[in-house]
mmCIF file of C-alpha atoms in Angstrom:
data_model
loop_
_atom_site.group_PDB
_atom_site.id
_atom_site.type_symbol
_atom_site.label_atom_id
_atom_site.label_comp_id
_atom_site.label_asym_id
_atom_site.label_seq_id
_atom_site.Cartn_x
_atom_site.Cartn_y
_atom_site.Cartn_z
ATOM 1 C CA UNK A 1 35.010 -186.560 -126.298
ATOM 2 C CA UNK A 2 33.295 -183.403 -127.650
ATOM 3 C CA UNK A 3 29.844 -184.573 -126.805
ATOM 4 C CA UNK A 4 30.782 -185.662 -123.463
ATOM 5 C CA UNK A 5 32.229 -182.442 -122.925
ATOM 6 C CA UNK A 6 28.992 -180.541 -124.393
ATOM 7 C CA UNK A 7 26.887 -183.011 -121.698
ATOM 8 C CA UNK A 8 28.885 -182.214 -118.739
ATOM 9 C CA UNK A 9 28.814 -178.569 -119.662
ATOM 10 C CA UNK A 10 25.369 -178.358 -120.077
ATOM 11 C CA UNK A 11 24.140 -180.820 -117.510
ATOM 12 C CA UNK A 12 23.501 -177.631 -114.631
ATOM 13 C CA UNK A 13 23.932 -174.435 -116.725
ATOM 14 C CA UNK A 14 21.320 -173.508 -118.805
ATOM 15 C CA UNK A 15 23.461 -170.519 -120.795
ATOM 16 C CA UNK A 16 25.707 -173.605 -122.385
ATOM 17 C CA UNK A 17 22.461 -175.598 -123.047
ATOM 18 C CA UNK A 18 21.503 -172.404 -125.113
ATOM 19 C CA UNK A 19 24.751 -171.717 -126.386
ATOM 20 C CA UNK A 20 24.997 -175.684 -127.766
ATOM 21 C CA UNK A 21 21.534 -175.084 -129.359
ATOM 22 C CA UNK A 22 22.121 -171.532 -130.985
ATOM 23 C CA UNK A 23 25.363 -172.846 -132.552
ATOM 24 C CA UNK A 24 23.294 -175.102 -134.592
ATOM 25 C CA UNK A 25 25.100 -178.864 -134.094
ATOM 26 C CA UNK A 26 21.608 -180.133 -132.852
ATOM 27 C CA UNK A 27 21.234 -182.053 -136.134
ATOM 28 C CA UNK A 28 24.606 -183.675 -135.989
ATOM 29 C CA UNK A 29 24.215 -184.520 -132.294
ATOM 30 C CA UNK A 30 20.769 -186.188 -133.492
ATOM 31 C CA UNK A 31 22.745 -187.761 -136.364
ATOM 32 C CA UNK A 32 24.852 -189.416 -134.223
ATOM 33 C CA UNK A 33 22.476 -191.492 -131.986
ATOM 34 C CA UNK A 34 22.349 -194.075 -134.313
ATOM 35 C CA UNK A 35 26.165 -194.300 -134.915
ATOM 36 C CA UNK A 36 27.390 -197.636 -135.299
ATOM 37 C CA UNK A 37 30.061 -197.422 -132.210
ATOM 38 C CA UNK A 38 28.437 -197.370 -128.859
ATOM 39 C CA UNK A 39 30.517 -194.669 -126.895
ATOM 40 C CA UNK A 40 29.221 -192.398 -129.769
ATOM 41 C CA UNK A 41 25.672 -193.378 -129.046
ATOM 42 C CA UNK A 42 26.552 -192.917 -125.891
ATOM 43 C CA UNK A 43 28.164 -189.758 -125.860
ATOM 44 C CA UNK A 44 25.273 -188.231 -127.742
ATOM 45 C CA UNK A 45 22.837 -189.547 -125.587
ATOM 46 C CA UNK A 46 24.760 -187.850 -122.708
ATOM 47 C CA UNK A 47 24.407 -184.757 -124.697
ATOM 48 C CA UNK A 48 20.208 -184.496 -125.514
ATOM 49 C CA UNK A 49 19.732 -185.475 -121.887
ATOM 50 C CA UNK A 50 21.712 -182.722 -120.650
ATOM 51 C CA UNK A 51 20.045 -180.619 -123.522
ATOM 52 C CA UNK A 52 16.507 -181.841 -122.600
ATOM 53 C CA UNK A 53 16.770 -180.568 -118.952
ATOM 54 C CA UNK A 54 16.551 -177.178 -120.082
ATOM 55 C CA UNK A 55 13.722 -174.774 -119.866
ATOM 56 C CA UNK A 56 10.443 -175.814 -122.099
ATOM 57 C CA UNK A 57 11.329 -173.282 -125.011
ATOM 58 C CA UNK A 58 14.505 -174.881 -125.548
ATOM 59 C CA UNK A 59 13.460 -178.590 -125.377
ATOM 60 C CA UNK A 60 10.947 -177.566 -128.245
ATOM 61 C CA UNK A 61 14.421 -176.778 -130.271
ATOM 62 C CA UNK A 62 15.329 -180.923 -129.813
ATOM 63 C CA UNK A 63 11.812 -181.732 -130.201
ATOM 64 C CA UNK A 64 11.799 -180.211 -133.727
ATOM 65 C CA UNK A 65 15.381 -181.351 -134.842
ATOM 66 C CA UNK A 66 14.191 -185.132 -135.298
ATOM 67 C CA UNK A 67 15.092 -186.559 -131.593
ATOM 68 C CA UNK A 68 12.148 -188.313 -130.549
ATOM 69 C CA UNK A 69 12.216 -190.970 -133.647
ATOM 70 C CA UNK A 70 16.361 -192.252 -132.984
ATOM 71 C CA UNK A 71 15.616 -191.768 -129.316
ATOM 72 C CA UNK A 72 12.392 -194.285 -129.174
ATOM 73 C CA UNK A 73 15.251 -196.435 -130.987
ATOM 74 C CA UNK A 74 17.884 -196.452 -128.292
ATOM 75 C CA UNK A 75 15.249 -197.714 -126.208
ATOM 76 C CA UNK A 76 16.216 -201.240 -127.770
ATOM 77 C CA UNK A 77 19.915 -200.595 -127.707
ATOM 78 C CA UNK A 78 22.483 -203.553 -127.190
ATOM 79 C CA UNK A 79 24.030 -201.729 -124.392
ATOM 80 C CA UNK A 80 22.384 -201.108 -121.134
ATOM 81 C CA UNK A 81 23.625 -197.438 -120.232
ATOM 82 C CA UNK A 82 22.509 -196.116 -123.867
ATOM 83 C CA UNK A 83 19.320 -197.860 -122.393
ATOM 84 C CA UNK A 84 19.447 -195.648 -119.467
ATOM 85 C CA UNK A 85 20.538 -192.433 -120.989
ATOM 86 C CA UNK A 86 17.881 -192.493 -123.841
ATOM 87 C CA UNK A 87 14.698 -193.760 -121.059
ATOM 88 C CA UNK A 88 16.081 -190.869 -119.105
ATOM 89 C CA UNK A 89 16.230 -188.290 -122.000
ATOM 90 C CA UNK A 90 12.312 -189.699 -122.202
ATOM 91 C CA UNK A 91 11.384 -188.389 -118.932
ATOM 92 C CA UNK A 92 12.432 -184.717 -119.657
ATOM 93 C CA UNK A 93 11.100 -184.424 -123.008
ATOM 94 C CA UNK A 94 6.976 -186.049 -123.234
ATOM 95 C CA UNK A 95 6.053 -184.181 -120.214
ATOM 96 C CA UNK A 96 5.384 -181.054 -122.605
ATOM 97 C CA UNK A 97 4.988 -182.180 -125.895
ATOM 98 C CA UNK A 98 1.627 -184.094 -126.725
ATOM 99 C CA UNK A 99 3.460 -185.055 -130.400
ATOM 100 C CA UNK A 100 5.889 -187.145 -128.774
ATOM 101 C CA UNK A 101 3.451 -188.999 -126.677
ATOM 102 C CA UNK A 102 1.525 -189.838 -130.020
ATOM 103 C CA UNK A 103 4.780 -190.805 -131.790
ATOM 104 C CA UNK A 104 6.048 -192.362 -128.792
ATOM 105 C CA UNK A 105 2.384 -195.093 -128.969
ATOM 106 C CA UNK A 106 2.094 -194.756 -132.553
ATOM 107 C CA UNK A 107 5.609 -195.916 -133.153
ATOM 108 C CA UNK A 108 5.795 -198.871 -130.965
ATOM 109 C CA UNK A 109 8.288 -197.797 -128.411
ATOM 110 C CA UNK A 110 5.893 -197.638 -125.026
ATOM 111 C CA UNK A 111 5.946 -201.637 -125.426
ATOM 112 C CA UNK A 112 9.650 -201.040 -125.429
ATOM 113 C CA UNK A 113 9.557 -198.803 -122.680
ATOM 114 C CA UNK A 114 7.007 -201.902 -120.481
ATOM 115 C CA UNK A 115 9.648 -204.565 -121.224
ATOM 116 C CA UNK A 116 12.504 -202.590 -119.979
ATOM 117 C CA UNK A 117 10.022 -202.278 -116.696
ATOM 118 C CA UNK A 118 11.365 -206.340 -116.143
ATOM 119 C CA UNK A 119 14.926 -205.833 -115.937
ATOM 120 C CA UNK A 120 16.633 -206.255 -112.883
ATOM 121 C CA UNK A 121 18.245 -202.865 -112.730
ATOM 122 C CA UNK A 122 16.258 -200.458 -110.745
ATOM 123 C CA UNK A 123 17.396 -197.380 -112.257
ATOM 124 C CA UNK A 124 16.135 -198.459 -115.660
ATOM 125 C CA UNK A 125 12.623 -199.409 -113.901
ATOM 126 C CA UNK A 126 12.633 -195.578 -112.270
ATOM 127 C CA UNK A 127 13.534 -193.701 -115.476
ATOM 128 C CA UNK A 128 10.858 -196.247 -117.791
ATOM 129 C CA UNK A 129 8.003 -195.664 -114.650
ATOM 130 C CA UNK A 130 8.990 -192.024 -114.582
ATOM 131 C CA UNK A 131 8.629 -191.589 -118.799
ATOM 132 C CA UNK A 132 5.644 -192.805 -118.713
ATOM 133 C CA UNK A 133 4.128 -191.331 -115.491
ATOM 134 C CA UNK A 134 4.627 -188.276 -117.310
ATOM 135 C CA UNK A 135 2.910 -189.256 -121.021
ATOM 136 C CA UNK A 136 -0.074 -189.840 -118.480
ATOM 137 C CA UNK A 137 -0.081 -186.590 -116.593
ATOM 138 C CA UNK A 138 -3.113 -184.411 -117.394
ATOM 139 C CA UNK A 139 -3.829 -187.356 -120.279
ATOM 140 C CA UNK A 140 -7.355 -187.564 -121.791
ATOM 141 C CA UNK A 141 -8.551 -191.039 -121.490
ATOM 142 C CA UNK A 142 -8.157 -192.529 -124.264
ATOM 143 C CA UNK A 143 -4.458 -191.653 -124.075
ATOM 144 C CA UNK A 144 -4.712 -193.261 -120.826
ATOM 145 C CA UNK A 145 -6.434 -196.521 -121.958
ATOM 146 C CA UNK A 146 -3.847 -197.420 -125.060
ATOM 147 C CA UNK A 147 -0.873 -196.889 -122.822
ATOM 148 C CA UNK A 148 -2.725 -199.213 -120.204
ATOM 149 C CA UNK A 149 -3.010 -201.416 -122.688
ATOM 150 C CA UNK A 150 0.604 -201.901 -123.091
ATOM 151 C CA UNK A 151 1.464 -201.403 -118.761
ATOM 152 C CA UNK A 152 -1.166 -203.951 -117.930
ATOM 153 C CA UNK A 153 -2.917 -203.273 -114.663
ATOM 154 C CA UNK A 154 -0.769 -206.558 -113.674
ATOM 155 C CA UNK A 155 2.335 -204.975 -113.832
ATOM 156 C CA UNK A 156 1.421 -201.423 -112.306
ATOM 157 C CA UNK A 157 0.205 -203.789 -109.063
ATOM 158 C CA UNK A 158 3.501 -205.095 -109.016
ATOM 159 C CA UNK A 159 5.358 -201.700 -109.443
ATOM 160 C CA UNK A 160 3.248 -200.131 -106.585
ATOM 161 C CA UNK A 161 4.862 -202.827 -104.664
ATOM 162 C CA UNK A 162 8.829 -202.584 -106.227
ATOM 163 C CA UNK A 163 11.525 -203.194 -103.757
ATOM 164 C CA UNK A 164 12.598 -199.689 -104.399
ATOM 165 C CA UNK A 165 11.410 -196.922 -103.118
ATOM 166 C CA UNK A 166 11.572 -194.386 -105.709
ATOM 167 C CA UNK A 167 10.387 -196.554 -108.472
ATOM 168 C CA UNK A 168 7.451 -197.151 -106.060
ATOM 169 C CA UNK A 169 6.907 -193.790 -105.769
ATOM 170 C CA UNK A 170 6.753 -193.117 -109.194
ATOM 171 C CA UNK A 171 4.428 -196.046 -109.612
ATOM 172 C CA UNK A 172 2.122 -194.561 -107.201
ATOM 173 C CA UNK A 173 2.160 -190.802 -109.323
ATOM 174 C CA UNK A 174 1.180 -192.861 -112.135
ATOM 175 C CA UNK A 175 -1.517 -194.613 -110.630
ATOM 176 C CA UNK A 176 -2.390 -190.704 -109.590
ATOM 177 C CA UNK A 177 -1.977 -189.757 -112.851
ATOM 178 C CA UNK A 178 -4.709 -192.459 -113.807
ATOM 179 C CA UNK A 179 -7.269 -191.564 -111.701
ATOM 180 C CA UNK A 180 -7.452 -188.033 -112.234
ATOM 181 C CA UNK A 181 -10.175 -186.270 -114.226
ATOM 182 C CA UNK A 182 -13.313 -187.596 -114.349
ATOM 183 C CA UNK A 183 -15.188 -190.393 -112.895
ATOM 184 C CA UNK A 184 -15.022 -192.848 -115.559
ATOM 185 C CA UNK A 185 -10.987 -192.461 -115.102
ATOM 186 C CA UNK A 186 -11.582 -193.753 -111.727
ATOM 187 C CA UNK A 187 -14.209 -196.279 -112.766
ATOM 188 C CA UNK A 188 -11.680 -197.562 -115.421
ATOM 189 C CA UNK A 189 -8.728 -197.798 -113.206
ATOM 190 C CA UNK A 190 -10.822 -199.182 -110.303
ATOM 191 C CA UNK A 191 -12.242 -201.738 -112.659
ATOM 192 C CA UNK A 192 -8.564 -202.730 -114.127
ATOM 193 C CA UNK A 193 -6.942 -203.471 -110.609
ATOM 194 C CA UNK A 194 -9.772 -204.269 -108.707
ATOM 195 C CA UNK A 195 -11.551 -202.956 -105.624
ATOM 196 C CA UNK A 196 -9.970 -205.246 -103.345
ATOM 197 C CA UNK A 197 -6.229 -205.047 -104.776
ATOM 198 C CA UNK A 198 -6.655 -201.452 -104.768
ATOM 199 C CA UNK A 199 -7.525 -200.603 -101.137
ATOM 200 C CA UNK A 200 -4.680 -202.858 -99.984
ATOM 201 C CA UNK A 201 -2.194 -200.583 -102.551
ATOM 202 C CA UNK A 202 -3.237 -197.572 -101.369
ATOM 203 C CA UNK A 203 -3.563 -199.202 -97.456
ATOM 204 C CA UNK A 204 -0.016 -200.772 -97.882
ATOM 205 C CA UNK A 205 1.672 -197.124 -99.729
ATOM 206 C CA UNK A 206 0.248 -194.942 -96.787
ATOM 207 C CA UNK A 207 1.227 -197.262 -94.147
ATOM 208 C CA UNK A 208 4.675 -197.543 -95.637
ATOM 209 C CA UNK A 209 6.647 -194.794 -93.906
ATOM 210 C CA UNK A 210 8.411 -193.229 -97.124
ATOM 211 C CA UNK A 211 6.897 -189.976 -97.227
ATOM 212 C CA UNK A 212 6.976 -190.037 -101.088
ATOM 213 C CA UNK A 213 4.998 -192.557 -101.142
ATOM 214 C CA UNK A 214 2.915 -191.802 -98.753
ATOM 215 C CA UNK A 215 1.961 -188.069 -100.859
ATOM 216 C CA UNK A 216 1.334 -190.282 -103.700
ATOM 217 C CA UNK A 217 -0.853 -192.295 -101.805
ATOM 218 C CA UNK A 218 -2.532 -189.271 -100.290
ATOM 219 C CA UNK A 219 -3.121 -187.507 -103.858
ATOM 220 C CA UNK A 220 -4.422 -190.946 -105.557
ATOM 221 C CA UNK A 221 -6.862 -190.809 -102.430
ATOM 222 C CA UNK A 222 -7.788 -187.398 -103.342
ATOM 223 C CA UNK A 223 -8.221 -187.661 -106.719
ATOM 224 C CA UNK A 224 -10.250 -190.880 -106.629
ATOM 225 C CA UNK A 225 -12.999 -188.369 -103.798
ATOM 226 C CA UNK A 226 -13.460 -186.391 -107.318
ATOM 227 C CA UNK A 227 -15.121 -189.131 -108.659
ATOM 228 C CA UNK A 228 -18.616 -190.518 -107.863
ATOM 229 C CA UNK A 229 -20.775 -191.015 -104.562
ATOM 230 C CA UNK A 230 -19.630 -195.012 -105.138
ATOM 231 C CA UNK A 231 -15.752 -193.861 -105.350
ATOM 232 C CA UNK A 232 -16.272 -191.210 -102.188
ATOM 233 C CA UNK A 233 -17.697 -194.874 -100.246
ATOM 234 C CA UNK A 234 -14.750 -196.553 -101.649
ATOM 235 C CA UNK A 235 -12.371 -193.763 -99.771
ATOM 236 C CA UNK A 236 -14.802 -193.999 -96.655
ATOM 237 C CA UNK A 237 -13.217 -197.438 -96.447
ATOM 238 C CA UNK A 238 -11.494 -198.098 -92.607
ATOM 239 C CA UNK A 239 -8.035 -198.874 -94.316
ATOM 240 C CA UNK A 240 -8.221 -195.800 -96.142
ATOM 241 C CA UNK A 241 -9.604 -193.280 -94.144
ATOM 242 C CA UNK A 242 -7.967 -194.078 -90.994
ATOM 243 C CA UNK A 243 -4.379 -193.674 -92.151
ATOM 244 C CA UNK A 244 -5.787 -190.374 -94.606
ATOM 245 C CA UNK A 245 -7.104 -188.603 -91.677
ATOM 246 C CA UNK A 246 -3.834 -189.445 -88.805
ATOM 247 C CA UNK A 247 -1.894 -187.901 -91.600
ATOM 248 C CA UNK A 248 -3.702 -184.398 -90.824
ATOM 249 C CA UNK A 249 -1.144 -184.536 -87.728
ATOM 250 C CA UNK A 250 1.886 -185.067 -89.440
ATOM 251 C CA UNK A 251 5.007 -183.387 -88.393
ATOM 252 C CA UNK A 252 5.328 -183.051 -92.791
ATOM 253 C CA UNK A 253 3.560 -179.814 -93.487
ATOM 254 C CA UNK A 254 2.676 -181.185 -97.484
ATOM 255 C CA UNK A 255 0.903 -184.481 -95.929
ATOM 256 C CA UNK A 256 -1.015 -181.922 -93.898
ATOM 257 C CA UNK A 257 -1.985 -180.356 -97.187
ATOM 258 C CA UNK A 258 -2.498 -183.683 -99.002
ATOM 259 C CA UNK A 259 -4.761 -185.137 -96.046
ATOM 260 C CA UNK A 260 -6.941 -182.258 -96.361
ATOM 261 C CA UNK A 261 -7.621 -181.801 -99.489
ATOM 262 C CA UNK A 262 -8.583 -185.316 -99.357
ATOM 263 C CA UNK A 263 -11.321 -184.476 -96.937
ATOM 264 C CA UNK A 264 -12.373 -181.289 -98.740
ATOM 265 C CA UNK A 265 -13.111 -183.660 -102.262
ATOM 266 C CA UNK A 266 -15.343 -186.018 -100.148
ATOM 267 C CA UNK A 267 -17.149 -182.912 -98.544
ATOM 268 C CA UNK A 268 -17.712 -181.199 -102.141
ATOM 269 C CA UNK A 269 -21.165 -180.892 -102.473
ATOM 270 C CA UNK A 270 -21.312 -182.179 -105.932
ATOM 271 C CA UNK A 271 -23.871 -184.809 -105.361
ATOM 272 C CA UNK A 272 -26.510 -185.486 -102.353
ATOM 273 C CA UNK A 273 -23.484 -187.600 -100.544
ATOM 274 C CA UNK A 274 -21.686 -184.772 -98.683
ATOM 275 C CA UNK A 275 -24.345 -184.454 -95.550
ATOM 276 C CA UNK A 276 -23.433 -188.288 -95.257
ATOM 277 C CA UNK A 277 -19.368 -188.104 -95.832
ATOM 278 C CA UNK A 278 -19.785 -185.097 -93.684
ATOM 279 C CA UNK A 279 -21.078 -187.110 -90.751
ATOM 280 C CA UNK A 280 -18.795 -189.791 -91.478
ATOM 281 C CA UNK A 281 -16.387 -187.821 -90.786
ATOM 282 C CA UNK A 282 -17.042 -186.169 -88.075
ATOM 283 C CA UNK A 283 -17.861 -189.967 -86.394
ATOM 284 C CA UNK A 284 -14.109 -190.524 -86.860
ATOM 285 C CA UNK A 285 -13.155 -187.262 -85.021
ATOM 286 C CA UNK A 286 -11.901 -185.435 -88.242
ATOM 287 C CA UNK A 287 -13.485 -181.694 -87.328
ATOM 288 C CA UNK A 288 -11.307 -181.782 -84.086
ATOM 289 C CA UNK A 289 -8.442 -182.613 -86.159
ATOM 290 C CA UNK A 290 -9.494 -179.604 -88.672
ATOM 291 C CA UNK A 291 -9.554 -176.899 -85.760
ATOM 292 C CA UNK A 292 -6.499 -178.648 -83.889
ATOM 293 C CA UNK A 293 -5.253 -177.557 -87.387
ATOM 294 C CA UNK A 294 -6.319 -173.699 -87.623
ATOM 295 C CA UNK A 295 -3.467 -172.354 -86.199
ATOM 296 C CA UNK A 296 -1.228 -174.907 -87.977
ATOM 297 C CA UNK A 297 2.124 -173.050 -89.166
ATOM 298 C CA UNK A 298 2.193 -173.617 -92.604
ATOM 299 C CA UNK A 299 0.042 -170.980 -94.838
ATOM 300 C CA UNK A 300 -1.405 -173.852 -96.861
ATOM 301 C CA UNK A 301 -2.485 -176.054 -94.208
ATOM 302 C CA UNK A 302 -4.368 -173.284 -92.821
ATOM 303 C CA UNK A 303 -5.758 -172.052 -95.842
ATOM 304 C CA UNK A 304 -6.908 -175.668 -96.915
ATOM 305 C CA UNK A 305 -7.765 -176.519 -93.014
ATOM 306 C CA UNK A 306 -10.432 -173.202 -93.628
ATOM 307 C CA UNK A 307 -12.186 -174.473 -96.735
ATOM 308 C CA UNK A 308 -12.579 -177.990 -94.912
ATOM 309 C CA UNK A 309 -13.857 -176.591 -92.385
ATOM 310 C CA UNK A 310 -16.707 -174.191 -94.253
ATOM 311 C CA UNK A 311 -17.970 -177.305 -95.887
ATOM 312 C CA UNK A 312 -18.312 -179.026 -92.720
ATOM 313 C CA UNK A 313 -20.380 -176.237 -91.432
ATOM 314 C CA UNK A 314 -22.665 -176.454 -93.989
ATOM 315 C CA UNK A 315 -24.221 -179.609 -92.719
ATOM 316 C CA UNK A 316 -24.687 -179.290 -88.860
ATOM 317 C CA UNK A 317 -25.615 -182.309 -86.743
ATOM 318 C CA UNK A 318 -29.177 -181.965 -85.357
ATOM 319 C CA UNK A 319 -30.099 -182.450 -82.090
ATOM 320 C CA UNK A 320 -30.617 -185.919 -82.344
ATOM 321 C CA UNK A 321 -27.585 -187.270 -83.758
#
């Protein structure tokens, strides 16, 4: 009952999260997560995932008290709401700390994490999706390859395409994740699902109506422009583009912003491409979009709409065209 009491406390306030932690009972709370009676597991569990909401300086206080190892341990737990608890607990904590995503592959526990991806209980899919959307974000690539290793490309296909909504859009912020950095991220990810499967995920998540997904969708799209003249064709694509650039309309001011940026990454004159994505673009009736969009309400929009639109005017149609 104490620990439950210490969770429900702590769950929204963030003086009783410090409070817990300055009393010192964070190494008998971590004690207890591998107590023989389940409601004690449990009830601890409860309490770090309370704890590990808390602001980044106090997380680093469960981080350093041992958690991670009996945590990665609950993730194979007899009972399916310690399952929960402890995947959820996950989430909060590998976001900041680049230890616990190395203990969390070296010790085994992300192929844990992948086979609770299979169960039948949705929640469990979101939190495992969502723990390790987050070991991926801002990943190097190697980081990125071992925990594809375990994910398969297979199953992230599938994921894009869950039942569920928010473990979709969690899927699709992975797959985000993934493709961000450099071009051989792209190239790898590309490569792993396909071309082909690919442009239907991203077709299918920006056609789907769930604005969630959708941003996801948008931001993978984005991301992916970073990448190489080949990857800027690949977003060229009618099934991409077309969808990309009606979301510059929007009534949702953030896939305004999303949409845009997308155009501004394929107009980045990194390589010789951008005359040429350029007057892609402006086939497809995107600069009338752009200064449809100038006096656009939102700061952001604007402000994106205006960088978009300097890059266009650095490549002027001739005569001719």
């Amino acid at each position: 009952g104490v620990f439950r009491a210490m969770a429900e406390l702590s769950l929204s306030r963030e003086q009783c999260r410090k409070q817990i932690i300055e009393a010192q009972v964070l190494d008998i709370i971590v004690r207890t997560l591998q107590h023989p009676r389940v409601g004690v597991r449990a009830a601890s569990c409860e309490c770090v995932r309370s704890l590990s909401r808390s602001v980044r300086s106090l997380r680093t206080a469960l981080v350093d008290a041992g958690v991670a190892k009996p945590l990665y341990a609950l993730l194979g737990d007899t009972e399916p709401y310690v399952q929960f608890l402890a995947s959820a607990t996950l989430c909060n904590l590998v976001l900041d700390f680049s230890p616990m995503k190395e203990e969390l592959l070296e010790s085994g526990s992300v192929a844990r994490i992948v086979a609770l991806l299979d169960t039948d209980s949705a929640k469990l899919r979101l939190n495992c999706i969502w723990a390790l959307k987050n070991v991926l974000f801002l990943a190097k690539s190697d980081l990125k390859q071992r925990v594809m290793a375990a994910l398969t490309y297979e199953r992230l296909v599938r994921l894009a395409r869950d039942s569920d909504d928010a473990v979709r859009v969690q899927a699709m912020t992975l797959l985000r994740n993934l493709v961000y950095g450099r071009a051989a991220d792209v190239e790898a990810c590309m490569s792993g699902i396909g071309s082909a499967a690919l442009r239907e995920i991203l077709a299918d998540a920006l056609a789907s109506g769930n604005e969630g997904v959708v941003t996801q969708a948008l931001y993978t799209v984005c991301n992916i422009a970073t990448g190489s003249a080949d990857h800027r064709a690949f977003v060229i694509d009618d099934a991409i583009i077309h969808p990309v650039l009606q979301c510059i309309e929007s009534e949702t001011s953030d896939l305004r912003v999303a949409a845009i940026w997308c155009v501004i990454n394929l107009t980045w004159n990194v390589e010789d491409d951008a005359a040429l994505r350029v007057g892609q673009l402006r086939a497809l009736g995107c600069e009338e979009k752009l200064r449809a969009a100038e006096a656009d309400n939102n700061v952001d929009v604007r402000d994106r709409v205006r960088t978009a639109l300097e890059q266009f005017s650095q490549h002027v149609p001739s005569m001719d065209e």
